[in-house]
Coordinates of C-alpha atoms in Angstrom, one line a residue:
M22 CA -47.4 -24.1 48.8
S23 CA -45.0 -25.6 51.2
D24 CA -43.8 -29.1 51.4
V25 CA -43.9 -31.3 54.5
S26 CA -40.8 -29.6 56.0
G27 CA -42.6 -26.2 55.9
K28 CA -40.3 -24.7 53.4
S29 CA -41.7 -23.0 50.3
K30 CA -40.8 -24.2 46.9
A31 CA -39.0 -22.1 44.3
G32 CA -42.1 -22.3 42.1
D33 CA -44.2 -20.6 44.8
R34 CA -42.2 -17.3 44.3
R35 CA -42.8 -17.1 40.6
T36 CA -45.0 -14.4 39.1
P37 CA -47.9 -15.9 37.3
S38 CA -47.9 -15.7 33.5
P39 CA -50.4 -13.3 32.0
G40 CA -53.8 -14.8 31.5
P41 CA -56.1 -14.4 28.6
S42 CA -57.5 -11.1 29.9
Q43 CA -54.0 -9.5 30.2
P44 CA -52.4 -8.1 27.1
R45 CA -49.3 -9.9 25.9
M46 CA -46.4 -7.5 25.1
T47 CA -44.0 -8.1 22.3
R48 CA -41.0 -6.1 21.1
S49 CA -40.9 -5.2 17.4
K50 CA -37.2 -5.3 16.3
S51 CA -37.6 -3.1 13.3
A52 CA -39.7 -0.4 15.0
G53 CA -38.2 -0.7 18.5
T54 CA -41.5 -0.2 20.3
S55 CA -43.6 -2.4 22.6
L56 CA -47.0 -3.4 21.2
S57 CA -49.9 -5.1 22.8
F58 CA -51.8 -7.5 20.6
T59 CA -55.0 -6.6 22.5
Q60 CA -54.6 -2.9 21.7
F61 CA -55.0 -3.7 18.0
G62 CA -58.0 -6.0 18.7
F63 CA -56.4 -9.1 17.2
R64 CA -58.6 -12.0 17.0
T65 CA -57.5 -15.6 16.7
D66 CA -59.2 -16.3 13.4
S67 CA -57.1 -17.4 10.4
D68 CA -57.6 -14.1 8.4
T69 CA -56.2 -12.0 11.2
A70 CA -53.3 -14.4 11.7
A71 CA -52.5 -14.3 8.0
S72 CA -52.8 -10.5 8.0
A73 CA -50.4 -10.3 10.9
F74 CA -48.0 -12.7 9.2
F75 CA -48.0 -10.9 5.9
G76 CA -47.7 -7.5 7.7
Q77 CA -44.6 -8.8 9.5
A78 CA -43.3 -10.2 6.1
V79 CA -43.8 -6.7 4.5
R80 CA -42.0 -5.0 7.4
T81 CA -39.2 -7.6 7.1
A82 CA -39.0 -7.0 3.3
Q83 CA -38.9 -3.3 3.9
V84 CA -36.0 -3.7 6.3
A85 CA -34.2 -6.0 3.9
E86 CA -34.8 -3.5 1.0
N87 CA -33.4 -0.7 3.1
K88 CA -30.4 -2.8 4.1
A89 CA -29.9 -3.7 0.4
K90 CA -30.0 0.0 -0.6
E91 CA -27.5 0.8 2.2
L92 CA -25.2 -2.0 1.0
E93 CA -25.6 -0.9 -2.6
E94 CA -24.6 2.6 -1.6
Q95 CA -21.6 1.2 0.2
L96 CA -20.7 -0.8 -2.9
K97 CA -20.9 2.3 -5.1
T98 CA -18.7 4.2 -2.6
T99 CA -16.2 1.3 -2.5
E100 CA -16.3 1.1 -6.3
T101 CA -15.6 4.8 -6.6
E102 CA -12.8 4.6 -4.1
L103 CA -11.4 1.6 -6.0
A104 CA -11.5 3.6 -9.3
E105 CA -9.8 6.5 -7.6
T106 CA -7.1 4.2 -6.2
R107 CA -6.6 2.6 -9.6
S108 CA -6.2 6.0 -11.1
T109 CA -3.7 7.1 -8.5
L110 CA -1.8 3.8 -9.0
A111 CA -1.7 4.4 -12.7
T112 CA -0.4 7.9 -12.1
V113 CA 2.2 6.7 -9.7
T114 CA 3.2 3.9 -12.1
R115 CA 3.6 6.4 -15.0
T116 CA 5.6 8.7 -12.7
Q117 CA 7.7 5.8 -11.5
S118 CA 8.2 4.7 -15.1
G119 CA 9.3 8.2 -16.1
Q120 CA 11.7 8.3 -13.2
D121 CA 13.0 4.9 -14.1
Q122 CA 13.6 6.0 -17.7
R123 CA 15.4 9.2 -16.5
V124 CA 17.5 7.1 -14.1
Q125 CA 18.3 4.7 -17.0
E126 CA 19.2 7.7 -19.2
A127 CA 21.4 9.1 -16.5
D128 CA 23.1 5.7 -16.0
E129 CA 23.8 5.6 -19.8
M130 CA 25.3 9.1 -19.7
V131 CA 27.5 8.2 -16.8
E132 CA 28.6 5.0 -18.5
E133 CA 29.4 7.0 -21.7
E134 CA 31.4 9.6 -19.6
R135 CA 33.3 6.7 -17.9
R136 CA 34.2 5.3 -21.3
E137 CA 35.4 8.7 -22.5
W138 CA 37.4 9.2 -19.4
A139 CA 39.0 5.7 -19.7
E140 CA 39.9 6.5 -23.3
E141 CA 41.4 9.9 -22.3
R142 CA 43.3 8.2 -19.5
R143 CA 44.8 5.6 -22.0
E144 CA 45.7 8.5 -24.3
F145 CA 47.4 10.4 -21.4
E146 CA 49.2 7.2 -20.4
E147 CA 50.5 6.8 -23.9
Q148 CA 51.6 10.4 -24.1
I149 CA 53.4 10.0 -20.7
R150 CA 55.1 6.8 -22.0
R151 CA 56.3 8.6 -25.1
L152 CA 57.5 11.6 -23.1
W153 CA 59.5 9.3 -20.8
E154 CA 61.0 7.6 -23.9
E155 CA 61.9 11.0 -25.4
C156 CA 63.3 12.1 -22.0
A157 CA 65.4 8.9 -21.8
E158 CA 66.6 9.5 -25.4
K159 CA 67.5 13.1 -24.6
D160 CA 69.2 12.1 -21.4
A161 CA 71.3 9.6 -23.4
L162 CA 72.1 12.4 -25.9
I163 CA 72.9 14.8 -23.1
Q164 CA 75.1 12.2 -21.5
Q165 CA 76.8 11.6 -24.9
V166 CA 77.4 15.3 -25.4
A167 CA 78.6 15.7 -21.9
N168 CA 81.1 12.8 -22.4
N169 CA 82.2 14.2 -25.7
I170 CA 82.8 17.7 -24.1
T171 CA 84.6 16.0 -21.2
D172 CA 86.8 14.1 -23.7
Q173 CA 87.5 17.2 -25.8
A174 CA 88.4 19.2 -22.7
A175 CA 90.8 16.4 -21.5
R176 CA 92.4 16.4 -25.0
L177 CA 92.7 20.1 -25.0
R178 CA 94.4 20.1 -21.6
R179 CA 96.8 17.4 -22.7
G180 CA 97.5 19.1 -26.0
H181 CA 98.6 22.3 -24.4

């Protein structure tokens, strides 16, 4: 059809929709195939419509059941992985705890050694102090003896 200007309308270029004699094609999402309702000889009575509805419901239920099984398997896998991870974590925690205990024991040993060395150092310092005192006393005695010998030598020189 063309309007008064002689131009054709956009609606004139459309392909006509299928009529009642042509099969209507649908795509089944679960099966992935194209089906023609006329190939199955569907009638429009209520029994056939109900049968088609319930057939689709059964297919939907089967898809849902398969998906549920798949999700259940994924859940079991995840639970297994979680259990393995927990076991590994427990092992790591025990190992870390053992290492922490060994480090603490080593720290205690080092601290004990430090205390012993500090005590030995104090003892050595005391010994050194006493030795210095003894040396000072001996130096004083040596000085006294040297003075006495010098005095005696001076007296002996004068006496002769």
